[in-house]
mmCIF file of C-alpha atoms in Angstrom:
data_model
loop_
_atom_site.group_PDB
_atom_site.id
_atom_site.type_symbol
_atom_site.label_atom_id
_atom_site.label_comp_id
_atom_site.label_asym_id
_atom_site.label_seq_id
_atom_site.Cartn_x
_atom_site.Cartn_y
_atom_site.Cartn_z
ATOM 1 C CA MET A 15 4.625 -129.162 -98.853
ATOM 2 C CA ARG A 16 0.818 -130.108 -98.962
ATOM 3 C CA PHE A 17 -0.899 -133.042 -97.828
ATOM 4 C CA MET A 18 -4.094 -134.488 -97.837
ATOM 5 C CA ILE A 19 -6.148 -136.338 -94.996
ATOM 6 C CA LEU A 20 -8.607 -138.927 -96.279
ATOM 7 C CA ILE A 21 -11.574 -139.530 -93.514
ATOM 8 C CA LYS A 22 -12.335 -142.638 -93.752
ATOM 9 C CA ALA A 23 -16.123 -144.097 -93.782
ATOM 10 C CA ASN A 24 -17.741 -146.241 -91.263
ATOM 11 C CA ALA A 25 -21.109 -148.135 -91.799
ATOM 12 C CA ARG A 26 -22.545 -145.253 -89.319
ATOM 13 C CA PHE A 27 -21.401 -142.493 -91.843
ATOM 14 C CA GLU A 28 -22.804 -145.257 -94.990
ATOM 15 C CA ALA A 29 -26.374 -144.991 -93.865
ATOM 16 C CA GLY A 30 -26.376 -141.397 -93.583
ATOM 17 C CA ILE A 31 -26.503 -140.956 -90.235
ATOM 18 C CA GLU A 32 -24.659 -138.001 -88.993
ATOM 19 C CA PRO A 33 -22.172 -137.343 -86.420
ATOM 20 C CA ALA A 34 -23.534 -136.132 -83.169
ATOM 21 C CA SER A 35 -23.432 -132.486 -82.570
ATOM 22 C CA ASP A 36 -20.568 -132.449 -80.208
ATOM 23 C CA ARG A 37 -18.586 -134.538 -82.631
ATOM 24 C CA ALA A 38 -19.502 -131.792 -85.572
ATOM 25 C CA ALA A 39 -18.837 -128.726 -82.932
ATOM 26 C CA ALA A 40 -15.322 -130.463 -82.069
ATOM 27 C CA PHE A 41 -14.366 -130.814 -85.631
ATOM 28 C CA ALA A 42 -15.693 -127.274 -86.891
ATOM 29 C CA ALA A 43 -13.013 -125.699 -84.006
ATOM 30 C CA TYR A 44 -10.730 -128.078 -85.322
ATOM 31 C CA CYS A 45 -11.031 -126.885 -88.735
ATOM 32 C CA ARG A 46 -10.632 -123.209 -87.612
ATOM 33 C CA GLU A 47 -7.655 -124.011 -85.417
ATOM 34 C CA MET A 48 -5.946 -124.973 -89.055
ATOM 35 C CA LYS A 49 -7.663 -122.331 -90.785
ATOM 36 C CA GLU A 50 -6.080 -119.567 -88.254
ATOM 37 C CA ALA A 51 -2.844 -121.290 -88.251
ATOM 38 C CA GLY A 52 -2.700 -120.805 -92.084
ATOM 39 C CA ILE A 53 -2.526 -125.139 -92.441
ATOM 40 C CA LEU A 54 -5.553 -125.737 -93.962
ATOM 41 C CA ILE A 55 -6.559 -124.929 -97.409
ATOM 42 C CA GLU A 56 -9.693 -126.850 -98.144
ATOM 43 C CA THR A 57 -11.973 -129.278 -96.270
ATOM 44 C CA ALA A 58 -14.903 -131.173 -97.711
ATOM 45 C CA SER A 59 -17.702 -133.825 -96.761
ATOM 46 C CA LEU A 60 -18.415 -136.552 -99.184
ATOM 47 C CA LEU A 61 -21.561 -138.415 -99.862
ATOM 48 C CA PRO A 62 -22.333 -141.876 -98.607
ATOM 49 C CA SER A 63 -21.194 -144.186 -101.698
ATOM 50 C CA ALA A 64 -24.888 -145.071 -102.400
ATOM 51 C CA GLU A 65 -24.629 -141.505 -103.926
ATOM 52 C CA GLY A 66 -21.816 -142.464 -106.329
ATOM 53 C CA LEU A 67 -20.846 -144.374 -108.997
ATOM 54 C CA ARG A 68 -17.523 -146.427 -109.613
ATOM 55 C CA LEU A 69 -15.601 -146.890 -113.202
ATOM 56 C CA THR A 70 -13.435 -149.824 -113.416
ATOM 57 C CA TYR A 71 -11.359 -150.090 -116.285
ATOM 58 C CA SER A 72 -10.413 -153.638 -117.024
ATOM 59 C CA GLU A 73 -9.079 -153.169 -120.334
ATOM 60 C CA ALA A 74 -5.933 -151.718 -121.789
ATOM 61 C CA GLU A 75 -7.498 -148.141 -123.857
ATOM 62 C CA GLY A 76 -11.205 -149.941 -123.339
ATOM 63 C CA SER A 77 -14.179 -147.991 -121.973
ATOM 64 C CA PRO A 78 -14.981 -148.016 -118.253
ATOM 65 C CA ALA A 79 -17.330 -150.362 -116.504
ATOM 66 C CA MET A 80 -19.752 -148.339 -114.627
ATOM 67 C CA THR A 81 -21.027 -149.395 -111.257
ATOM 68 C CA ALA A 82 -23.855 -147.832 -109.209
ATOM 69 C CA GLY A 83 -23.482 -147.624 -105.319
ATOM 70 C CA PRO A 84 -23.405 -148.454 -102.521
ATOM 71 C CA PHE A 85 -19.760 -150.290 -102.696
ATOM 72 C CA GLY A 86 -19.870 -152.613 -99.962
ATOM 73 C CA ASP A 87 -17.074 -152.614 -97.578
ATOM 74 C CA ALA A 88 -17.282 -148.643 -95.516
ATOM 75 C CA ALA A 89 -13.424 -149.046 -94.276
ATOM 76 C CA GLY A 90 -12.679 -148.776 -97.494
ATOM 77 C CA GLN A 91 -14.613 -145.690 -98.371
ATOM 78 C CA VAL A 92 -13.903 -142.387 -97.708
ATOM 79 C CA ALA A 93 -16.140 -140.093 -95.986
ATOM 80 C CA GLY A 94 -14.362 -136.682 -96.641
ATOM 81 C CA TYR A 95 -11.030 -134.852 -97.026
ATOM 82 C CA MET A 96 -8.797 -131.916 -95.825
ATOM 83 C CA LEU A 97 -5.945 -130.247 -97.791
ATOM 84 C CA LEU A 98 -3.306 -128.860 -95.788
ATOM 85 C CA GLU A 99 -0.084 -126.386 -96.687
ATOM 86 C CA ALA A 100 2.748 -127.721 -93.651
ATOM 87 C CA ASP A 101 6.599 -127.300 -93.775
ATOM 88 C CA SER A 102 7.017 -130.553 -93.438
ATOM 89 C CA GLU A 103 5.889 -133.658 -92.898
ATOM 90 C CA ARG A 104 5.902 -134.131 -88.988
ATOM 91 C CA GLU A 105 4.078 -130.330 -88.837
ATOM 92 C CA ALA A 106 1.181 -132.122 -91.391
ATOM 93 C CA TYR A 107 1.385 -135.307 -88.530
ATOM 94 C CA ALA A 108 1.531 -132.869 -85.226
ATOM 95 C CA TRP A 109 -1.875 -131.667 -86.857
ATOM 96 C CA ALA A 110 -3.441 -134.701 -88.582
ATOM 97 C CA ALA A 111 -2.804 -136.328 -84.594
ATOM 98 C CA ARG A 112 -4.921 -133.519 -83.271
ATOM 99 C CA MET A 113 -8.225 -134.399 -85.136
ATOM 100 C CA PRO A 114 -11.123 -135.738 -83.104
ATOM 101 C CA ASP A 115 -12.417 -139.091 -83.606
ATOM 102 C CA PRO A 116 -14.901 -138.202 -86.555
ATOM 103 C CA TYR A 117 -17.111 -140.485 -85.652
ATOM 104 C CA GLY A 118 -17.268 -140.757 -81.709
ATOM 105 C CA PHE A 119 -16.964 -144.193 -81.498
ATOM 106 C CA GLY A 120 -13.561 -145.564 -81.043
ATOM 107 C CA GLU A 121 -14.347 -146.140 -85.004
ATOM 108 C CA GLY A 122 -12.911 -143.436 -86.589
ATOM 109 C CA GLY A 123 -9.734 -143.394 -88.871
ATOM 110 C CA ILE A 124 -7.896 -141.001 -91.492
ATOM 111 C CA GLU A 125 -5.067 -141.282 -93.413
ATOM 112 C CA LEU A 126 -2.450 -138.755 -94.276
ATOM 113 C CA ARG A 127 -1.055 -138.540 -97.945
ATOM 114 C CA ARG A 128 1.442 -136.200 -99.056
ATOM 115 C CA LEU A 129 0.860 -134.463 -102.271
ATOM 116 C CA ARG A 130 3.042 -134.896 -105.100
ATOM 117 C CA GLU A 131 4.669 -131.850 -106.436
ATOM 118 C CA THR A 132 4.033 -131.506 -110.307
ATOM 119 C CA ALA A 133 8.187 -130.873 -110.279
ATOM 120 C CA GLU A 134 8.607 -134.369 -109.107
ATOM 121 C CA PRO A 135 9.269 -137.443 -110.975
ATOM 122 C CA PRO A 136 6.181 -139.772 -111.125
ATOM 123 C CA PHE A 137 8.120 -142.511 -109.630
ATOM 124 C CA ALA A 138 11.126 -142.312 -107.108
ATOM 125 C CA ALA A 139 14.550 -141.813 -108.851
ATOM 126 C CA GLY A 140 15.574 -145.675 -107.399
ATOM 127 C CA LEU A 141 12.797 -147.320 -109.053
ATOM 128 C CA SER A 142 13.642 -146.064 -112.940
ATOM 129 C CA PRO A 143 15.997 -149.115 -113.490
ATOM 130 C CA ILE A 144 13.820 -151.505 -112.823
ATOM 131 C CA GLU A 145 11.416 -149.983 -114.507
ATOM 132 C CA ALA A 146 13.218 -149.381 -117.774
ATOM 133 C CA ASP A 147 14.432 -153.025 -117.286
ATOM 134 C CA LEU A 148 10.995 -154.165 -117.115
ATOM 135 C CA ARG A 149 9.886 -152.148 -120.262
ATOM 136 C CA ASP A 150 12.194 -153.678 -122.410
ATOM 137 C CA GLN A 151 11.205 -157.095 -120.782
ATOM 138 C CA ILE A 152 7.815 -156.326 -121.987
ATOM 139 C CA GLY A 153 9.034 -155.232 -125.104
ATOM 140 C CA ALA A 154 10.739 -158.494 -126.141
ATOM 141 C CA LEU A 155 7.811 -160.390 -124.988
ATOM 142 C CA ARG A 156 5.922 -158.315 -127.244
ATOM 143 C CA ASN A 157 8.276 -158.987 -130.469
ATOM 144 C CA LEU A 158 7.827 -162.403 -129.466
ATOM 145 C CA HIS A 159 4.471 -162.814 -129.956
ATOM 146 C CA GLU A 160 4.135 -161.172 -132.899
ATOM 147 C CA LYS A 161 6.391 -163.633 -134.892
ATOM 148 C CA THR A 162 4.723 -166.458 -133.188
ATOM 149 C CA ARG A 163 1.636 -164.929 -134.292
ATOM 150 C CA SER A 164 2.804 -164.346 -138.096
ATOM 151 C CA LYS A 165 4.004 -168.278 -138.363
ATOM 152 C CA GLU A 166 1.586 -170.358 -139.642
ATOM 153 C CA LEU A 167 0.973 -173.563 -137.847
ATOM 154 C CA PRO A 168 1.480 -176.700 -139.818
ATOM 155 C CA THR A 169 -1.245 -179.047 -140.235
#
């Protein structure tokens, strides 16, 4: 199973302040250990959001609106990621829990997320009846809307 660790940003990261050398060394040692264990596939650090662009889709099938960074609240931003291959969620969690605090100030945070494998359905099996029901309801509302639009209003 593949997992991604999302390393959350903080205000120092967004300001472009590099982690202290002891933090960088601890993280490098952690990555080496994961690589030697065969669990680490890839890792990368991102630039602060001031260097990024955000594309926002506000209309179905419409063109996205582009906004240049920075994007505000640092806590909602991602500073980097790690891609893992683990035998179980428990193993992935055990490795994630060993990650040193990325910033060393008690401000670090990470998310561990499992990647959807291509053979898996996009939604859990329990949701498909709900999804079908919602699609039926949307179709009925569209039909009603079209019928209402096609009738001329009395003057």
